[in-house]
Amino acid sequence: KITSKFNSILGFRINNHSTYGFHATPQLSFMYRLSQFKLRASYSAGYKSPTLKELYMDFSPVSIIYLHGNENLKPEISNYFSASIEYSKSNVNGSLSYYHNRVKNMIVEVNDLNSIEDWYYLNINKKTIVNGLELAFYTKLNYGFSLNGMYNYNRTEIDTTNLQVWGIYTHSAVFKIVHEYKRKKYRLTTSLNCKYLGDLFYHRVDQVTAERTGETIPGHMIWKLVTSQQFIPGINIKLGIDNIFNFSEKEYFIGINPGRRLFAGINIDIHKIKLSNKN
């Protein structure tokens, strides 16, 4: 604690791997309070050795994919920087964050050009740079309504190439509107949720020529409506519709979603149920 408004955290982690040796990862962060604002900045080094699965295992996570380990993988090393500003007052909270991550030897899963079923773990031999922006907000409105949401922008670049990193969405967002109605012992909570995932880039690699090609999977949205009713304390009945607009993607299997689903459930908390004297 440097002053009443300014503090910092310093730390480090030491790794000693039987194969890859010794590696230290420091981290440093600062926070400054200014009225209803909080300003933050941080740096951290990262280190990740390959897992046993990534090194040695050949297995099938789902019936249409066969994933092969790679004994020649190297550890991932990264340098991460971030800065953010947060505002908080009564029923409103919002934040804006920027981050920059530089990763060496990133471990990725790539598809064999000659076989759609075969996937391999590989190191990206060039430095991978990830720039991101995150916007989050929450506000409580009148008449029992509240809103919250988050938007993420990610831009990945592999040095001197036009390739992006597999599995990272450039744009993604979540949004939720909630309404609460209370009257004596009855409570009704209704929430409408939307999850948006933008275009997804992935690349395939030829195991003989090492040639890589890229494809883009179109983005999509999933909407969900949930109601929760409490008639007496301790008993909640939930009803809802998941994937309201019946989205289903059967070509790339980015999310194995069966389409629109209706669901119902009941939750009983015996510690909150108030029994009469006769019982």
Phi, psi and omega in degrees: 000106184281310172223182179294339181250351188230124176218165182215159177229131177237134179204170176203159179232142180245128177245136174227106186255138183297333180260319189259355174084204188268140176206134179248141180232103178277162173213149183212132180220152180228148173220135179233129179265132180221095183056239180275007183252149170234126179252130183230148173213144182207158172223141174210141173269150180232151179210132179217115176279152179300143179279166177300324178297315182291331182277315195237337191277138167248117185208170182241101180294327172222165190296339185261002184229137173238120187253129185251135175285168182218110184289349183264010181295149176251159177292151173275139177230136184217159173230121188242130178235143177210156176212144182208159173228133182234138177240134181215125178201125179046252186261016182233134175217135179209154180211150176229125185232145174234138177221152182222122184233129179244114187244131176253135179064039178302134180269125182229163173258127180233152183265138176290130179300332186266357181208116182290340182276334188269127178235150184227150170272130179221153168275137168281114189283355175251161182290134179259129182244126179242121173247134183219153178226133181231129178239125181229147180209155173213137176212140178256122185258182177282167175061028174085007182266149171214150180232141169209153182193169179210138177235136179235134171241125178234130175236116180252139179224136173256123189317131174063012177232169175261007182283141172258175181271135179297138171088005179248124179277132177294317179236135173208152182203153170228145181218141182215130173241131185234140174233132178242130178238124182234136176206110184052242183271354183265137177220131178237124177243125180239130180228138175244120184244142175227130175240123181246129174237119183284194180302140181244127181261138171216158180230154179244152185231138174275120185291343180268310184264349184065014178291138181241140175232151183240150175225156178242128177264127183300152179284172181201167177234144175239124180252144182218133178241128183227134172240140178231123183241136177237113180271321174226152181304132177098350180235118180239133177250127183245133175227146181190170175234123176256139182059062187305319186266014168062044177286136176210131183240114188246004182263315184255348180055043178288336175203115185282088183250122183283358182106200184296137179225138172257141180216156178215149180201162177227136179240127181240122176251102187294340180284343182256350180286126180263114181269152178286167180298325180295323180284000000 
